[in-house]
Amino acid sequence: MKVKKLSKAQIIIAIVLIVVLIIAIPTVIYCTKNKETPVQMVQTIFNDNKKLIGKWQDDSGLLGYEFKEEGVYDSYISNFNFTGKYTAANKKLTLKNTKTNGTVVYAYEVKGDELTLTLLETNGQAPTNQEEVHTFKKVDEFNFKTITDAIQELADQFGISSEDDTEEENAEATSDAEDEDTSEEATEEETEEATEEETEEATEEDED
């Protein structure tokens, strides 16, 4: 039995069909999982990446990110910043520290001026604690608190006295102690004087 040879046109058509299937199968899986049409999928991939561009700061005033178009980001902790590279695809944001080669992967979502990051893994390891979620607001300029201000706010929140307050309390306690010592000394002096007067009176009576 002779095997029928395919014409060049048939071969090209077969190759095109194979390529389409290779593209279509993952697309169908992605769209089914995320409940999106292929058009929405393309819009999500390209538009969400563009939505990431800009400055983002959290409500604590300590954490922030700036994503730039060339795939570079700056991560901020108060006024300290670290630079690295990022990629964003399929609603996953991968941050790579170019100095340490450490990587962090987040699931990300952009809604208007709000960015939500959910930690998926750090250096290939999934988080062991409860789900870690961070929310950031888009800002024109960063306005970070200093570490000292943040510590003071926590101290105030939990009713912990600051170093200055402790010094004032110690000074007041010292002053009160000094006043008590002075009062005791005065009382002792008065007692001694009264005793001396009584002794003198008794001596005079004896002489009489």
XYZ file of N, CA, C and O in Angstrom:
832
model
N 0.858 -1.202 0.000
C 0.000 0.000 0.000
C 0.884 1.237 0.000
O 1.774 1.391 0.823
N 0.639 2.055 -0.986
C 1.437 3.265 -1.111
C 0.904 4.366 -0.195
O -0.292 4.554 -0.083
N 1.843 5.060 0.443
C 1.467 6.202 1.276
C 1.357 7.418 0.382
O 2.296 7.748 -0.351
N 0.206 8.044 0.479
C -0.030 9.205 -0.383
C 0.790 10.384 0.109
O 0.770 10.735 1.279
N 1.556 10.945 -0.792
C 2.365 12.102 -0.436
C 1.513 13.360 -0.384
O 0.619 13.534 -1.213
N 1.820 14.178 0.601
C 1.089 15.438 0.735
C 1.720 16.490 -0.154
O 2.945 16.550 -0.313
N 0.884 17.304 -0.695
C 1.392 18.410 -1.500
C 1.954 19.486 -0.592
O 1.736 19.479 0.630
N 2.687 20.407 -1.142
C 3.259 21.495 -0.351
C 2.157 22.305 0.339
O 2.295 22.714 1.489
N 1.073 22.523 -0.351
C -0.041 23.295 0.218
C -0.633 22.567 1.408
O -0.940 23.181 2.449
N -0.763 21.252 1.300
C -1.320 20.470 2.397
C -0.382 20.472 3.608
O -0.824 20.511 4.761
N 0.917 20.399 3.313
C 1.897 20.431 4.395
C 1.826 21.767 5.137
O 1.838 21.811 6.380
N 1.726 22.844 4.383
C 1.643 24.183 4.993
C 0.388 24.304 5.848
O 0.424 24.814 6.975
N -0.726 23.789 5.297
C -1.986 23.844 6.040
C -1.876 23.036 7.331
O -2.339 23.458 8.397
N -1.240 21.876 7.275
C -1.087 21.025 8.453
C -0.241 21.728 9.520
O -0.563 21.687 10.716
N 0.847 22.383 9.076
C 1.708 23.105 10.011
C 0.945 24.245 10.679
O 1.036 24.454 11.897
N 0.170 24.966 9.860
C -0.625 26.079 10.404
C -1.624 25.567 11.423
O -1.795 26.162 12.505
N -2.270 24.436 11.136
C -3.249 23.871 12.062
C -2.580 23.468 13.383
O -3.139 23.674 14.468
N -1.388 22.889 13.289
C -0.659 22.476 14.494
C -0.315 23.694 15.344
O -0.493 23.700 16.577
N 0.158 24.761 14.693
C 0.511 25.995 15.409
C -0.724 26.585 16.072
O -0.675 27.026 17.244
N -1.832 26.596 15.346
C -3.075 27.140 15.896
C -3.507 26.350 17.121
O -3.925 26.922 18.146
N -3.386 25.023 17.038
C -3.763 24.180 18.175
C -2.855 24.443 19.381
O -3.320 24.488 20.528
N -1.550 24.612 19.103
C -0.603 24.883 20.185
C -0.970 26.185 20.893
O -0.872 26.298 22.128
N -1.398 27.178 20.118
C -1.783 28.465 20.708
C -3.168 28.375 21.338
O -3.414 28.925 22.418
N -4.066 27.675 20.673
C -5.468 27.655 21.089
C -5.683 26.905 22.399
O -6.464 27.349 23.249
N -5.001 25.770 22.571
C -5.240 24.953 23.763
C -4.916 25.707 25.053
O -5.759 25.795 25.958
N -3.703 26.310 25.172
C -3.443 27.093 26.393
C -4.388 28.283 26.546
O -4.763 28.641 27.665
N -4.780 28.879 25.414
C -5.691 30.029 25.463
C -7.047 29.614 26.022
O -7.630 30.307 26.863
N -7.532 28.479 25.548
C -8.827 27.975 26.033
C -8.747 27.676 27.526
O -9.661 28.013 28.293
N -7.654 27.053 27.951
C -7.481 26.731 29.372
C -7.456 28.001 30.203
O -8.125 28.108 31.247
N -6.676 29.000 29.746
C -6.564 30.259 30.477
C -7.914 30.968 30.552
O -8.326 31.428 31.624
N -8.597 31.067 29.407
C -9.881 31.779 29.361
C -10.932 31.083 30.214
O -11.756 31.740 30.859
N -10.923 29.744 30.199
C -11.883 28.994 31.005
C -11.622 29.208 32.488
O -12.552 29.440 33.276
N -10.340 29.164 32.876
C -9.976 29.324 34.273
C -10.299 30.725 34.776
O -10.788 30.909 35.897
N -10.024 31.749 33.962
C -10.205 33.140 34.384
C -11.519 33.764 33.901
O -11.747 34.960 34.127
N -12.331 32.945 33.228
C -13.634 33.396 32.740
C -13.500 34.652 31.878
O -14.157 35.668 32.097
N -12.621 34.572 30.891
C -12.384 35.684 29.975
C -12.455 35.183 28.539
O -12.205 34.009 28.254
N -12.788 36.096 27.642
C -12.734 35.786 26.215
C -11.288 35.970 25.752
O -10.488 36.620 26.440
N -10.905 35.423 24.592
C -9.548 35.636 24.082
C -9.201 37.120 23.941
O -8.067 37.518 24.206
N -10.186 37.927 23.538
C -9.943 39.369 23.402
C -9.643 39.985 24.762
O -8.709 40.780 24.914
N -10.428 39.601 25.767
C -10.203 40.114 27.127
C -8.851 39.662 27.664
O -8.182 40.399 28.388
N -8.445 38.446 27.291
C -7.155 37.937 27.737
C -6.025 38.820 27.207
O -5.114 39.206 27.952
N -6.088 39.131 25.920
C -5.060 39.986 25.315
C -5.071 41.367 25.959
O -4.016 41.935 26.275
N -6.271 41.917 26.180
C -6.385 43.229 26.810
C -5.822 43.199 28.237
O -5.150 44.139 28.666
N -6.097 42.113 28.939
C -5.599 41.988 30.317
C -4.079 41.981 30.348
O -3.444 42.674 31.142
N -3.483 41.175 29.443
C -2.027 41.046 29.421
C -1.363 42.378 29.136
O -0.426 42.800 29.818
N -1.862 43.095 28.118
C -1.204 44.339 27.720
C -1.625 45.529 28.573
O -0.796 46.335 28.983
N -2.915 45.654 28.855
C -3.394 46.820 29.599
C -2.964 46.805 31.052
O -2.587 47.832 31.607
N -3.020 45.630 31.720
C -2.629 45.553 33.120
C -1.151 45.885 33.294
O -0.750 46.492 34.274
N -0.334 45.464 32.318
C 1.080 45.796 32.387
C 1.273 47.305 32.357
O 2.080 47.856 33.105
N 0.505 47.974 31.510
C 0.612 49.429 31.422
C 0.066 50.089 32.686
O 0.566 51.121 33.120
N -0.961 49.477 33.268
C -1.546 50.042 34.491
C -0.572 49.986 35.667
O -0.684 50.759 36.606
N 0.383 49.065 35.595
C 1.368 48.952 36.670
C 2.322 50.146 36.698
O 2.852 50.497 37.757
N 2.540 50.743 35.554
C 3.517 51.826 35.453
C 3.122 52.984 36.366
O 1.989 53.455 36.354
N 4.067 53.422 37.192
C 3.801 54.550 38.083
C 4.256 54.272 39.500
O 4.970 53.301 39.777
N 3.829 55.147 40.413
C 4.240 55.066 41.821
C 3.069 54.579 42.671
O 1.947 55.051 42.516
N 3.369 53.662 43.574
C 2.350 53.054 44.435
C 2.837 53.089 45.876
O 3.967 52.711 46.165
N 1.966 53.516 46.784
C 2.332 53.623 48.205
C 1.227 53.022 49.059
O 0.041 53.187 48.769
N 1.628 52.301 50.129
C 0.609 51.682 50.984
C 0.130 52.660 52.054
O 0.688 53.742 52.236
N -0.921 52.269 52.782
C -1.552 53.159 53.765
C -0.659 53.430 54.973
O -0.836 54.433 55.662
N 0.293 52.530 55.251
C 1.160 52.741 56.409
C 2.140 53.891 56.189
O 2.696 54.432 57.140
N 2.357 54.244 54.917
C 3.310 55.312 54.629
C 4.755 54.860 54.696
O 5.671 55.681 54.694
N 4.968 53.527 54.735
C 6.331 52.993 54.836
C 6.764 52.224 53.584
O 7.948 52.165 53.281
N 5.808 51.609 52.883
C 6.141 50.757 51.743
C 5.686 51.383 50.437
O 4.649 52.044 50.380
N 6.466 51.145 49.392
C 6.082 51.682 48.085
C 6.841 51.014 46.952
O 7.896 50.406 47.154
N 6.278 51.113 45.750
C 6.919 50.615 44.534
C 6.782 51.667 43.441
O 5.786 52.386 43.379
N 7.788 51.711 42.588
C 7.674 52.479 41.357
C 8.052 51.558 40.203
O 9.171 51.044 40.140
N 7.085 51.337 39.287
C 7.313 50.488 38.125
C 7.523 51.369 36.896
O 6.729 52.274 36.627
N 8.594 51.083 36.158
C 8.934 51.875 34.984
C 8.730 51.056 33.711
O 8.734 49.819 33.745
N 8.563 51.736 32.582
C 8.208 51.067 31.336
C 9.277 50.099 30.856
O 8.975 49.109 30.203
N 10.540 50.370 31.171
C 11.625 49.517 30.676
C 11.813 48.246 31.495
O 12.831 47.547 31.360
N 10.848 47.911 32.360
C 10.943 46.681 33.133
C 11.805 46.799 34.377
O 12.251 45.799 34.933
N 12.017 48.032 34.830
C 12.804 48.285 36.041
C 11.861 48.794 37.127
O 10.914 49.535 36.850
N 12.112 48.386 38.374
C 11.282 48.860 39.478
C 12.159 49.328 40.629
O 13.315 48.920 40.778
N 11.610 50.196 41.456
C 12.235 50.615 42.709
C 11.310 50.212 43.844
O 10.109 50.508 43.812
N 11.856 49.532 44.838
C 11.101 49.135 46.018
C 11.537 50.011 47.183
O 12.738 50.207 47.403
N 10.564 50.550 47.928
C 10.867 51.488 49.011
C 10.414 50.948 50.360
O 9.319 50.398 50.491
N 11.285 51.108 51.358
C 10.922 50.937 52.762
C 11.286 52.253 53.426
O 12.471 52.543 53.624
N 10.294 53.069 53.722
C 10.510 54.443 54.164
C 11.323 55.154 53.094
O 10.959 55.113 51.921
N 12.438 55.769 53.453
C 13.236 56.498 52.474
C 14.397 55.669 51.919
O 15.273 56.205 51.247
N 14.389 54.352 52.206
C 15.406 53.457 51.663
C 14.828 52.736 50.449
O 13.696 52.247 50.504
N 15.579 52.674 49.354
C 15.041 52.025 48.165
C 16.016 51.006 47.579
O 17.227 51.086 47.764
N 15.443 50.008 46.880
C 16.196 48.943 46.235
C 15.700 48.844 44.797
O 14.511 48.934 44.530
N 16.623 48.641 43.881
C 16.283 48.597 42.460
C 16.376 47.170 41.937
O 17.234 46.395 42.360
N 15.479 46.830 41.025
C 15.512 45.505 40.416
C 14.772 45.503 39.095
O 14.413 46.554 38.556
N 14.532 44.304 38.567
C 13.803 44.153 37.304
C 12.513 43.371 37.566
O 12.450 42.551 38.480
N 11.503 43.647 36.750
C 10.233 42.958 36.939
C 9.669 42.488 35.610
O 9.980 43.035 34.543
N 8.848 41.454 35.687
C 8.058 41.001 34.547
C 6.637 40.791 35.036
O 6.413 40.390 36.188
N 5.681 41.072 34.167
C 4.263 40.915 34.524
C 3.553 40.173 33.405
O 3.564 40.622 32.251
N 2.967 39.031 33.740
C 2.242 38.242 32.747
C 1.279 37.307 33.464
O 1.579 36.789 34.543
N 0.124 37.108 32.817
C -0.881 36.198 33.368
C -1.240 36.524 34.813
O -1.387 35.633 35.665
N -1.317 37.820 35.098
C -1.694 38.318 36.426
C -0.682 37.929 37.501
O -0.999 37.916 38.692
N 0.542 37.624 37.079
C 1.619 37.349 38.012
C 2.729 38.376 37.828
O 3.119 38.684 36.702
N 3.202 38.918 38.950
C 4.256 39.918 38.943
C 5.502 39.310 39.591
O 5.467 38.899 40.750
N 6.582 39.250 38.818
C 7.837 38.691 39.327
C 8.845 39.813 39.511
O 9.160 40.546 38.569
N 9.349 39.960 40.740
C 10.338 40.985 41.060
C 11.676 40.298 41.304
O 11.765 39.352 42.094
N 12.722 40.789 40.639
C 14.052 40.205 40.801
C 15.023 41.259 41.277
O 15.191 42.301 40.639
N 15.637 40.984 42.415
C 16.673 41.868 42.944
C 17.965 41.583 42.180
O 18.522 40.485 42.276
N 18.435 42.550 41.413
C 19.598 42.326 40.547
C 20.899 42.181 41.340
O 21.888 41.673 40.814
N 20.915 42.617 42.595
C 22.131 42.499 43.404
C 22.239 41.139 44.082
O 23.310 40.545 44.152
N 21.109 40.650 44.588
C 21.124 39.380 45.318
C 20.596 38.208 44.487
O 20.712 37.061 44.895
N 19.985 38.529 43.315
C 19.342 37.526 42.459
C 18.149 36.861 43.137
O 17.679 35.813 42.695
N 17.674 37.454 44.222
C 16.472 36.947 44.873
C 15.233 37.318 44.066
O 15.191 38.363 43.411
N 14.230 36.460 44.089
C 12.992 36.722 43.355
C 11.782 36.589 44.268
O 11.760 35.759 45.177
N 10.803 37.425 43.996
C 9.523 37.369 44.705
C 8.423 37.384 43.663
O 8.474 38.191 42.716
N 7.452 36.504 43.805
C 6.351 36.419 42.841
C 5.040 36.756 43.545
O 4.740 36.196 44.606
N 4.296 37.670 42.948
C 2.994 38.064 43.477
C 1.906 37.804 42.439
O 2.146 37.913 41.225
N 0.728 37.496 42.909
C -0.467 37.638 42.074
C -0.885 39.090 42.215
O -0.892 39.627 43.315
N -1.150 39.747 41.093
C -1.462 41.169 41.192
C -2.771 41.505 40.485
O -3.189 40.830 39.542
N -3.384 42.559 40.987
C -4.642 43.028 40.396
C -4.674 44.549 40.487
O -4.382 45.122 41.543
N -4.991 45.170 39.371
C -5.094 46.628 39.321
C -6.548 47.002 39.078
O -7.145 46.595 38.092
N -7.114 47.755 40.032
C -8.478 48.264 39.884
C -8.450 49.766 40.108
O -8.297 50.228 41.239
N -8.559 50.499 39.024
C -8.498 51.951 39.139
C -7.144 52.390 39.658
O -6.108 52.084 39.065
N -7.137 53.082 40.798
C -5.891 53.568 41.403
C -5.447 52.686 42.558
O -4.719 53.126 43.441
N -5.884 51.423 42.564
C -5.524 50.507 43.647
C -4.829 49.273 43.092
O -5.286 48.651 42.139
N -3.697 48.941 43.696
C -2.923 47.755 43.316
C -2.909 46.785 44.490
O -2.543 47.151 45.613
N -3.321 45.541 44.224
C -3.307 44.508 45.261
C -2.275 43.448 44.899
O -2.295 42.900 43.797
N -1.354 43.184 45.837
C -0.324 42.165 45.642
C -0.523 41.053 46.661
O -0.586 41.310 47.862
N -0.612 39.825 46.175
C -0.737 38.655 47.042
C 0.491 37.780 46.852
O 0.764 37.317 45.742
N 1.247 37.562 47.916
C 2.499 36.816 47.824
C 2.248 35.354 47.445
O 1.454 34.665 48.070
N 2.958 34.911 46.400
C 2.862 33.519 45.958
C 4.100 32.724 46.333
O 4.002 31.583 46.770
N 5.275 33.333 46.148
C 6.502 32.628 46.509
C 7.676 33.587 46.660
O 7.690 34.673 46.072
N 8.631 33.182 47.466
C 9.867 33.928 47.663
C 11.034 32.990 47.407
O 11.175 31.968 48.082
N 11.831 33.321 46.387
C 12.961 32.463 45.990
C 12.520 31.017 45.766
O 13.187 30.073 46.195
N 11.375 30.877 45.119
C 10.879 29.548 44.776
C 10.139 28.832 45.877
O 9.626 27.727 45.669
N 10.051 29.446 47.063
C 9.377 28.813 48.191
C 8.030 29.497 48.467
O 7.964 30.729 48.541
N 6.989 28.696 48.594
C 5.668 29.234 48.912
C 5.659 29.722 50.359
O 6.380 29.184 51.203
N 4.872 30.760 50.656
C 4.816 31.265 52.037
C 4.265 30.214 52.983
O 3.328 29.491 52.649
N 4.853 30.133 54.178
C 4.409 29.139 55.161
C 3.327 29.692 56.073
O 2.551 28.937 56.660
N 3.264 31.020 56.208
C 2.262 31.625 57.080
C 0.963 31.864 56.318
O 0.796 31.427 55.175
N 0.054 32.589 56.932
C -1.220 32.886 56.301
C -1.015 33.796 55.093
O 0.049 34.385 54.923
N -2.026 33.882 54.271
C -1.935 34.653 53.033
C -1.490 36.093 53.301
O -2.026 36.778 54.164
N -0.473 36.515 52.559
C 0.097 37.848 52.741
C -0.361 38.746 51.596
O 0.003 38.531 50.441
N -1.176 39.728 51.928
C -1.749 40.624 50.919
C -1.391 42.064 51.248
O -1.506 42.498 52.398
N -0.940 42.806 50.227
C -0.607 44.212 50.399
C -1.417 45.038 49.401
O -1.566 44.647 48.242
N -1.931 46.156 49.865
C -2.707 47.052 49.005
C -2.001 48.399 48.904
O -1.554 48.953 49.910
N -1.914 48.913 47.695
C -1.222 50.173 47.444
C -2.130 51.130 46.666
O -2.978 50.694 45.890
N -1.939 52.408 46.902
C -2.657 53.441 46.171
C -1.691 54.139 45.209
O -0.530 54.375 45.551
N -2.197 54.478 44.032
C -1.354 55.184 43.061
C -1.189 56.633 43.498
O -2.161 57.283 43.879
N 0.046 57.135 43.459
C 0.333 58.494 43.917
C 1.184 59.209 42.872
O 1.889 58.579 42.076
N 1.097 60.533 42.893
C 1.949 61.327 42.005
C 3.360 61.417 42.560
O 4.339 61.357 41.818
N 3.447 61.573 43.887
C 4.744 61.646 44.550
C 4.680 60.853 45.852
O 3.644 60.792 46.499
N 5.796 60.244 46.222
C 5.853 59.502 47.482
C 5.866 60.465 48.666
O 6.418 61.561 48.590
N 5.238 60.041 49.755
C 5.251 60.812 50.993
C 5.438 59.830 52.150
O 4.497 59.486 52.863
N 6.674 59.369 52.306
C 6.954 58.326 53.290
C 7.173 58.902 54.682
O 7.696 59.998 54.849
N 6.778 58.107 55.682
C 7.098 58.430 57.068
C 8.516 57.944 57.352
O 8.998 56.997 56.726
N 9.169 58.574 58.327
C 10.473 58.083 58.747
C 10.266 56.881 59.670
O 9.177 56.682 60.220
N 11.301 56.084 59.824
C 11.231 54.924 60.718
C 10.924 55.382 62.141
O 10.146 54.762 62.865
N 11.534 56.520 62.538
C 11.316 57.049 63.895
C 9.849 57.402 64.112
O 9.273 57.088 65.163
N 9.240 58.059 63.108
C 7.822 58.424 63.216
C 6.944 57.180 63.332
O 5.980 57.157 64.099
N 7.278 56.170 62.553
C 6.491 54.938 62.575
C 6.576 54.254 63.936
O 5.572 53.775 64.476
N 7.789 54.220 64.507
C 7.971 53.616 65.831
C 7.190 54.387 66.884
O 6.552 53.811 67.772
N 7.218 55.728 66.799
C 6.496 56.559 67.754
C 4.986 56.326 67.661
O 4.293 56.260 68.684
N 4.474 56.171 66.442
C 3.046 55.906 66.257
C 2.656 54.572 66.902
O 1.613 54.462 67.537
N 3.510 53.560 66.706
C 3.233 52.257 67.329
C 3.266 52.363 68.851
O 2.436 51.777 69.544
N 4.230 53.132 69.351
C 4.337 53.323 70.802
C 3.082 54.002 71.347
O 2.541 53.603 72.381
N 2.607 55.024 70.644
C 1.395 55.729 71.068
C 0.178 54.808 71.005
O -0.698 54.854 71.865
N 0.154 53.976 69.951
C -0.985 53.080 69.761
C -1.103 52.071 70.897
O -2.206 51.751 71.352
N 0.039 51.567 71.364
C 0.035 50.546 72.415
C 0.294 51.135 73.797
O 0.484 50.399 74.767
N 0.315 52.475 73.898
C 0.474 53.118 75.189
C 1.848 52.955 75.793
O 2.006 52.939 77.018
N 2.866 52.828 74.937
C 4.235 52.685 75.421
C 4.868 54.061 75.484
O 4.835 54.818 74.517
N 5.463 54.402 76.638
C 6.071 55.715 76.810
C 7.322 55.819 75.972
O 8.101 54.875 75.859
N 7.514 56.993 75.378
C 8.728 57.238 74.619
C 9.863 57.543 75.570
O 9.684 57.710 76.771
N 11.074 57.643 75.047
C 12.252 57.914 75.877
C 12.124 59.266 76.565
O 12.455 59.416 77.737
N 11.595 60.269 75.826
C 11.422 61.606 76.415
C 10.428 61.572 77.564
O 10.639 62.191 78.607
N 9.308 60.845 77.338
C 8.292 60.760 78.395
C 8.860 60.068 79.625
O 8.579 60.465 80.759
N 9.673 59.030 79.386
C 10.274 58.304 80.506
C 11.211 59.211 81.290
O 11.231 59.191 82.523
N 11.988 60.029 80.578
C 12.898 60.955 81.249
C 12.123 61.962 82.091
O 12.517 62.305 83.210
N 10.997 62.458 81.536
C 10.178 63.409 82.285
C 9.613 62.761 83.545
O 9.602 63.365 84.626
N 9.128 61.519 83.406
C 8.570 60.818 84.559
C 9.644 60.583 85.618
O 9.392 60.720 86.817
N 10.861 60.225 85.155
C 11.963 60.011 86.103
C 12.324 61.311 86.813
O 12.612 61.321 88.019
N 12.313 62.428 86.063
C 12.641 63.721 86.654
C 11.608 64.103 87.702
O 11.946 64.604 88.787
N 10.317 63.852 87.387
C 9.252 64.156 88.341
C 9.384 63.296 89.594
O 9.216 63.772 90.721
N 9.694 62.005 89.386
C 9.848 61.105 90.535
C 11.022 61.538 91.402
O 10.941 61.529 92.639
N 12.124 61.964 90.760
C 13.303 62.435 91.505
C 12.967 63.681 92.303
O 13.349 63.835 93.470
N 12.221 64.594 91.655
C 11.833 65.839 92.323
C 10.954 65.552 93.537
O 11.128 66.130 94.613
N 9.978 64.611 93.360
C 9.101 64.252 94.481
C 9.903 63.639 95.623
O 9.649 63.910 96.805
N 10.883 62.797 95.257
C 11.706 62.161 96.291
C 12.520 63.198 97.039
O 12.665 63.136 98.263
N 13.052 64.180 96.299
C 13.821 65.247 96.941
C 12.954 66.057 97.892
O 13.374 66.440 98.986
N 11.695 66.334 97.448
C 10.767 67.076 98.308
C 10.479 66.305 99.585
O 10.400 66.877 100.678
N 10.298 64.980 99.439
C 10.021 64.155 100.609
C 11.218 64.160 101.564
O 11.062 64.239 102.786
N 12.431 64.078 100.995
C 13.636 64.094 101.833
C 13.746 65.409 102.585
O 14.067 65.453 103.777
N 13.460 66.524 101.868
C 13.528 67.847 102.490
C 12.513 67.963 103.612
O 12.786 68.493 104.689
N 11.297 67.424 103.372
C 10.240 67.469 104.382
C 10.631 66.657 105.609
O 10.418 67.078 106.747
N 11.240 65.476 105.376
C 11.657 64.635 106.493
C 12.747 65.313 107.311
O 12.755 65.270 108.541
N 13.713 65.957 106.591
C 14.785 66.661 107.290
C 14.228 67.792 108.156
O 14.650 68.010 109.295
N 13.232 68.520 107.580
C 12.626 69.621 108.322
C 11.911 69.098 109.565
O 11.990 69.673 110.655
N 11.227 67.976 109.414
C 10.503 67.378 110.548
C 11.479 66.937 111.640
O 11.234 67.130 112.837
N 12.609 66.336 111.206
C 13.609 65.903 112.177
C 14.200 67.093 112.942
O 14.411 67.040 114.159
N 14.468 68.182 112.184
C 15.018 69.380 112.830
C 14.034 69.946 113.850
O 14.411 70.339 114.965
N 12.746 69.996 113.451
C 11.723 70.508 114.367
C 11.628 69.639 115.620
O 11.474 70.126 116.748
N 11.705 68.319 115.426
C 11.632 67.394 116.560
C 12.816 67.596 117.504
O 12.677 67.609 118.732
N 14.021 67.758 116.899
C 15.220 67.972 117.728
C 15.116 69.271 118.518
O 15.466 69.333 119.709
N 14.632 70.337 117.853
C 14.485 71.632 118.538
C 13.488 71.523 119.691
O 13.717 72.047 120.794
N 12.390 70.830 119.459
C 11.371 70.670 120.511
C 11.927 69.884 121.686
O 11.690 70.199 122.854
N 12.712 68.842 121.356
C 13.308 68.030 122.420
C 14.286 68.848 123.251
O 14.331 68.765 124.489
N 15.108 69.679 122.567
C 16.066 70.535 123.261
C 15.352 71.525 124.180
O 15.778 71.772 125.320
N 14.255 72.108 123.668
C 13.497 73.069 124.485
C 12.924 72.397 125.730
O 12.966 72.940 126.837
N 12.384 71.181 125.540
C 11.810 70.458 126.676
C 12.892 70.128 127.708
O 12.684 70.217 128.925
N 14.091 69.753 127.202
C 15.202 69.421 128.117
C 15.625 70.647 128.916
O 15.881 70.583 130.133
N 15.741 71.788 128.208
C 16.127 73.035 128.888
C 15.107 73.414 129.947
O 15.444 73.839 131.065
N 13.803 73.303 129.640
C 12.757 73.647 130.597
C 12.831 72.738 131.814
O 12.694 73.164 132.968
N 13.104 71.451 131.536
C 13.172 70.491 132.660
C 14.360 70.803 133.543
O 14.278 70.750 134.789
N 15.469 71.215 132.932
C 16.680 71.541 133.689
C 16.431 72.773 134.570
O 16.833 72.835 135.735
N 15.767 73.791 133.994
C 15.457 75.005 134.744
C 14.562 74.723 135.950
O 14.736 75.243 137.026
N 13.610 73.844 135.772
C 12.682 73.479 136.862
C 13.435 72.783 137.989
O 13.212 73.023 139.170
N 14.406 71.918 137.572
C 15.166 71.191 138.583
C 16.010 72.164 139.402
O 16.184 72.038 140.614
N 16.589 73.169 138.684
C 17.416 74.151 139.369
C 16.594 74.975 140.346
O 17.029 75.359 141.438
N 15.378 75.290 139.958
C 14.494 76.061 140.840
C 14.132 75.212 142.050
O 14.025 75.690 143.167
